mmCIF file of C-alpha atoms and ligand atoms in Angstrom:
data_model
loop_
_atom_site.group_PDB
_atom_site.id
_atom_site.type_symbol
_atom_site.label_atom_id
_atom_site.label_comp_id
_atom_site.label_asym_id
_atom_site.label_seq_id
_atom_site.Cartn_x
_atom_site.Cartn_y
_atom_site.Cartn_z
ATOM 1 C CA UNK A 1 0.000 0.000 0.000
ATOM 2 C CA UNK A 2 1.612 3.564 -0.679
ATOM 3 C CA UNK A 3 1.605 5.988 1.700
ATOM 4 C CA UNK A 4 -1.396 8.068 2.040
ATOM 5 C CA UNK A 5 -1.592 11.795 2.850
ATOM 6 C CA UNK A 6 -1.204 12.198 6.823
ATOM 7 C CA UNK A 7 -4.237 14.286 8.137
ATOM 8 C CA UNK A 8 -5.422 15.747 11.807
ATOM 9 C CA UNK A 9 -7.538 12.718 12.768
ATOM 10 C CA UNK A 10 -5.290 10.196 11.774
ATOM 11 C CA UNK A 11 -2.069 11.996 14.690
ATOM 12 C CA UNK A 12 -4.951 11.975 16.583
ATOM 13 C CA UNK A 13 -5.612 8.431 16.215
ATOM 14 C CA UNK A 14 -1.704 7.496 15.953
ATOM 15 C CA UNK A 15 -1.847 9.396 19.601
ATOM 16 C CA UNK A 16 -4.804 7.601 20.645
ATOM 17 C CA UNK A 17 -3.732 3.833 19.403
ATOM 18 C CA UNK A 18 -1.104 3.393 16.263
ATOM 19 C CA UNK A 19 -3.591 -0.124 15.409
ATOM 20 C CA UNK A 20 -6.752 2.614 15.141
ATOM 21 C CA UNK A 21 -4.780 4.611 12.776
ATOM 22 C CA UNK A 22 -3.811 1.553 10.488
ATOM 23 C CA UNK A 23 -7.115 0.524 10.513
ATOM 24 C CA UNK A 24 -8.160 4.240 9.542
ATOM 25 C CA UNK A 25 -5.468 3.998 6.726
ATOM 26 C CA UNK A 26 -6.663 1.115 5.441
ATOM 27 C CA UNK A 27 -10.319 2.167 5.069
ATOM 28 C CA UNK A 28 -11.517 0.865 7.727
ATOM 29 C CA UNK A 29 -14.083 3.573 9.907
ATOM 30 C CA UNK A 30 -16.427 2.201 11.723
ATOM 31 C CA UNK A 31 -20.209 3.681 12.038
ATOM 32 C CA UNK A 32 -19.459 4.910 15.957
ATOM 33 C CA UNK A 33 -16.683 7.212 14.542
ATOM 34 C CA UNK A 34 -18.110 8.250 11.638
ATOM 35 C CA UNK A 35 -21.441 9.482 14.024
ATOM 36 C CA UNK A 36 -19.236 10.896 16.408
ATOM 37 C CA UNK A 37 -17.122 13.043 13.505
ATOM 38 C CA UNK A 38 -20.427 13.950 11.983
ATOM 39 C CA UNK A 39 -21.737 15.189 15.497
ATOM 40 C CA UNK A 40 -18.443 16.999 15.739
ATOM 41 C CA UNK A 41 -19.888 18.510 12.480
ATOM 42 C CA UNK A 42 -22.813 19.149 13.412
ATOM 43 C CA UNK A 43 -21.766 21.148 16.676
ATOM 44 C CA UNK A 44 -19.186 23.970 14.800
ATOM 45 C CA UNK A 45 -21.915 24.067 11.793
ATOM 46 C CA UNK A 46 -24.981 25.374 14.220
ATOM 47 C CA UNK A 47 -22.487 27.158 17.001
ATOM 48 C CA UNK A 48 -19.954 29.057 15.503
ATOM 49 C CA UNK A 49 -21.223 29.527 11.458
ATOM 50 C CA UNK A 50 -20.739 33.162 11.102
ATOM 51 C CA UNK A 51 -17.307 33.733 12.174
ATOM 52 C CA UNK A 52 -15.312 30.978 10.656
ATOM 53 C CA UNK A 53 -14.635 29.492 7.315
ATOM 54 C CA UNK A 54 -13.578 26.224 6.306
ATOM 55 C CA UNK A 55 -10.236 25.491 4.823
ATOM 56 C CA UNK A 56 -8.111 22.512 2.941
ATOM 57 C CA UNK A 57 -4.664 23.079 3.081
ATOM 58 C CA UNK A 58 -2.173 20.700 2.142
ATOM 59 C CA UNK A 59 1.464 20.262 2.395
ATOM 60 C CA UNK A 60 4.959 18.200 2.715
ATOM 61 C CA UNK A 61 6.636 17.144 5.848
ATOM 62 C CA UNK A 62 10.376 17.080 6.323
ATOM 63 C CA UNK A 63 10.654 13.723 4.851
ATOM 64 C CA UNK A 64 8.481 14.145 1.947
ATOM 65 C CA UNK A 65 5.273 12.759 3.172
ATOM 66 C CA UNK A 66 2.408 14.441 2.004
ATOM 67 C CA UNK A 67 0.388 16.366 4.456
ATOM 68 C CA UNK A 68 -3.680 17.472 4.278
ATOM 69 C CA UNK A 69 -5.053 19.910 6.941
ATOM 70 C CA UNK A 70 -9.319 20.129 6.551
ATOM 71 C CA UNK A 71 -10.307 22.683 9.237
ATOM 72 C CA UNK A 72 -13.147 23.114 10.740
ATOM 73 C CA UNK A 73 -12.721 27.010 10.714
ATOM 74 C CA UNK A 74 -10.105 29.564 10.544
ATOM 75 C CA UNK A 75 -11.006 33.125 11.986
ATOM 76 C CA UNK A 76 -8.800 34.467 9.975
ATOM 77 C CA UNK A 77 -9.412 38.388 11.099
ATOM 78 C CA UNK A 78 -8.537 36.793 14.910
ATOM 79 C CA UNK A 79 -5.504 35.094 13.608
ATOM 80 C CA UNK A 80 -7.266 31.622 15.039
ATOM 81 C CA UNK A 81 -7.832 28.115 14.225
ATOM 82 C CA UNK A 82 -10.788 26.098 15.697
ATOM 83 C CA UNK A 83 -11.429 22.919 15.722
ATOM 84 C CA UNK A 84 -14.638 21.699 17.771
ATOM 85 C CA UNK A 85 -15.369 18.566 19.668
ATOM 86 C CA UNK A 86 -18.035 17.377 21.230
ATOM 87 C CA UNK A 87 -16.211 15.686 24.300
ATOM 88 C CA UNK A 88 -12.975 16.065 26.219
ATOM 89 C CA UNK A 89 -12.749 12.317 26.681
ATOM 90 C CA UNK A 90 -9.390 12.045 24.007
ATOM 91 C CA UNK A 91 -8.180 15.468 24.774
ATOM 92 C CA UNK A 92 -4.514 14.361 23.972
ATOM 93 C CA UNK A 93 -5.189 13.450 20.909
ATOM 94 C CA UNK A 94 -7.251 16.610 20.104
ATOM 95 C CA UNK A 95 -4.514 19.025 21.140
ATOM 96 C CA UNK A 96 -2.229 16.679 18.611
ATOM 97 C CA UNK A 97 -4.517 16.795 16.067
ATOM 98 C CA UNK A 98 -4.824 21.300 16.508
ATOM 99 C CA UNK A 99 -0.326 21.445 16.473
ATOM 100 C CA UNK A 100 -0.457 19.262 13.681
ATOM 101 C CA UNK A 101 -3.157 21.882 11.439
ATOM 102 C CA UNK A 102 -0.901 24.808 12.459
ATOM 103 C CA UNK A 103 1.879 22.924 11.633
ATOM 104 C CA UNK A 104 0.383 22.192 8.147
ATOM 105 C CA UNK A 105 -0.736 25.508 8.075
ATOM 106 C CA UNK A 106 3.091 27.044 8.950
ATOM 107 C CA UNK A 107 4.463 24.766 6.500
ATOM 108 C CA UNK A 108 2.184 26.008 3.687
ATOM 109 C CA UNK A 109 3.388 29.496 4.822
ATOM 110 C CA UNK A 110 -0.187 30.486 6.066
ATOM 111 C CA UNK A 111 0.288 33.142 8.558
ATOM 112 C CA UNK A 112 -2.401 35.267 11.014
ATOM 113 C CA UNK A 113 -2.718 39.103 10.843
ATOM 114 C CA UNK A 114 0.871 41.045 10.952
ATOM 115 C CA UNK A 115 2.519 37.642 9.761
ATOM 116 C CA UNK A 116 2.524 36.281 12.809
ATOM 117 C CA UNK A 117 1.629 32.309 13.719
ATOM 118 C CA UNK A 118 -1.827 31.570 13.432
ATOM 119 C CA UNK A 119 -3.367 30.210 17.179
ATOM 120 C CA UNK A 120 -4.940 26.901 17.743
ATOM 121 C CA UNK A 121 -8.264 26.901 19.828
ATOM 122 C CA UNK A 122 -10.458 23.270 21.208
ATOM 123 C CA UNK A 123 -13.898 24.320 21.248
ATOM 124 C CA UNK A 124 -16.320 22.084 23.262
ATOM 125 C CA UNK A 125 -20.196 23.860 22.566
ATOM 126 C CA UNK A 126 -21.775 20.970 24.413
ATOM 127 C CA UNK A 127 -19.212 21.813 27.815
ATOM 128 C CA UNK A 128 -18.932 26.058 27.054
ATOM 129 C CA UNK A 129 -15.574 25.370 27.326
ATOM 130 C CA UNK A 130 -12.111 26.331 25.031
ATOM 131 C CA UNK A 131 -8.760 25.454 25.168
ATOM 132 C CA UNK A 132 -6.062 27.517 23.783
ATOM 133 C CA UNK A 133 -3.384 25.035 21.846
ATOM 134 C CA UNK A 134 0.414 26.282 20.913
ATOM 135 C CA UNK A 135 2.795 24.828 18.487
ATOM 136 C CA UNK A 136 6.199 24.705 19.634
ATOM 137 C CA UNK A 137 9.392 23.955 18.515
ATOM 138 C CA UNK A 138 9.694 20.601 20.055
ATOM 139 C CA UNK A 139 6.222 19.634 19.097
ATOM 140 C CA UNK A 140 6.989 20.478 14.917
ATOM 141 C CA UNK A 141 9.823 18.013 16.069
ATOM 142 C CA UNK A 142 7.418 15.237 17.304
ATOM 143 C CA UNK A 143 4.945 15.643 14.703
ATOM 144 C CA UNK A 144 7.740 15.123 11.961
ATOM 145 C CA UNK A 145 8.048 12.010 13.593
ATOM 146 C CA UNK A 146 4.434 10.943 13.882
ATOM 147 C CA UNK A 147 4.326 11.430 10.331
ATOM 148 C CA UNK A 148 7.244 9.287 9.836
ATOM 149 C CA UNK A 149 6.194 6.089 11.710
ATOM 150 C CA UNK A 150 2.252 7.091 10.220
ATOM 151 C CA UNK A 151 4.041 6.536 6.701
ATOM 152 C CA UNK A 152 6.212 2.961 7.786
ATOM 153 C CA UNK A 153 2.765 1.973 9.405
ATOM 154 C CA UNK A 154 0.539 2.418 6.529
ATOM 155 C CA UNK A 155 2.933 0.139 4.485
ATOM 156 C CA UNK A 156 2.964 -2.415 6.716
ATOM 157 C CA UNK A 157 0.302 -5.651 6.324
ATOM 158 C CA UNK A 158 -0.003 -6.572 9.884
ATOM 159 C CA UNK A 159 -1.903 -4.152 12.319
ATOM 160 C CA UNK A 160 0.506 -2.639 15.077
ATOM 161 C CA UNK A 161 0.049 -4.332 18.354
ATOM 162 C CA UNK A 162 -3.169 -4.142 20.228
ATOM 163 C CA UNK A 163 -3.621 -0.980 23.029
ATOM 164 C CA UNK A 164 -1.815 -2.291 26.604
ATOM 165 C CA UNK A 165 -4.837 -1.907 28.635
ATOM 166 C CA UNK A 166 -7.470 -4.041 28.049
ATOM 167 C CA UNK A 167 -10.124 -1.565 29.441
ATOM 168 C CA UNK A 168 -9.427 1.464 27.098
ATOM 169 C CA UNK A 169 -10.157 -0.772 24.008
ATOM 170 C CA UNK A 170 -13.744 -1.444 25.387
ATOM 171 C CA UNK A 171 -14.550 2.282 24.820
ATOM 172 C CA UNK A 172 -13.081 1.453 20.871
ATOM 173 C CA UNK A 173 -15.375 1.588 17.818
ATOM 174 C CA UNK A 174 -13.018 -0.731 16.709
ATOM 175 C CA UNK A 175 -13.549 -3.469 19.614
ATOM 176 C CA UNK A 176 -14.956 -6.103 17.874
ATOM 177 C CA UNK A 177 -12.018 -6.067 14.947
ATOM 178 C CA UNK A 178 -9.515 -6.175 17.629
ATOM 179 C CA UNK A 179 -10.986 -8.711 19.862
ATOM 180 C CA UNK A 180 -14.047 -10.453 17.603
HETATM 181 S S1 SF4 B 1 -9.801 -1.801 20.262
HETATM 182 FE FE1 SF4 B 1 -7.961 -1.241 21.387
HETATM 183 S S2 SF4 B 1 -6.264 -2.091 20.201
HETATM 184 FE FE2 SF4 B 1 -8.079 -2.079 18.861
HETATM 185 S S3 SF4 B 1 -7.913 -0.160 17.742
HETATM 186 FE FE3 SF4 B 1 -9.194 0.223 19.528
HETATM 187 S S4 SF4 B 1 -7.789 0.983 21.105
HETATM 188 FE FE4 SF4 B 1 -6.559 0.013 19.505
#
């Protein structure tokens, strides 16, 4: 299989479980996520419409992999990039998922008013809650490397190993491949 283009959800997912994301690459998205990303949807569509716009930007990482950004809004007036979620429940992998789209969006040479970085915002309508999220320096570093192993993954024909604790997998849309 050659390497797809690296998006958002898929660091997410990499951050989440590196087995969820070759599943992912492989076409594999089962109906729990896709309901979940559409409620996701759903939430920034009816709270936030006026002052955002989506965007698609793509790029290349360090190593040549190619990179895809689809965000859920860009203020761009505000210099800020939102991305909204419905639950804080994989919060880790949300604030990955936010430095990787400015990431994208700094290698594309996208910049916020006055040139300067563009900010990364978690919006969570359902808690009234935000989140501000920063790229640094060390985390361009880490993502270059998620990216990496995300490319030697999706070439591989055997799933990565299976999440170390048993428990987490039984909140897993993908449960039943894993354990069925
Ligand atoms: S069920 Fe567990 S091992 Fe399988 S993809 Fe989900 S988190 Fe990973």
């Amino acid at each position: 299989m050659t390497a797809p283009r690296i998006g958002g959800m898929l660091v997410g997912y990499w951050r989440v479980c590196p087995r969820k994301a070759w599943y992912s690459m492989r076409g594999l998205w089962m109906e729990q996520e896709s309901e979940a990303v559409a409620l996701g949807r759903l939430l920034d569509r009816t709270s936030y419409r006026r002052r955002r716009r989506p965007a698609l930007i793509e790029a290349t990482a360090p190593d040549g992999t190619p990179l895809v950004a689809k965000l859920d809004g860009v203020d761009l007036r505000a210099g800020v990039l939102h991305e909204t979620k419905k639950g804080r429940s994989c919060e880790d992998a949300h604030v990955w998922q936010v430095r990787f789209y400015l990431w994208v969006l700094r290698l594309a040479g996208v910049t916020g008013p006055g040139g300067r970085p563009l900010r990364g915002q978690l919006d969570y309508p359902a808690l009234r809650r935000t989140e501000p999220v920063a790229l640094e320096l060390e985390h361009e570093g880490h993502l270059a490397e998620v990216v990496s192993a995300l490319a030697a993954c999706a070439r591989q024909d055997v799933p990565p190993e299976r999440h170390p604790r048993r428990s987490f997998c039984r909140r897993c849309a993908f449960e039943a491949l894993c354990y069925g």
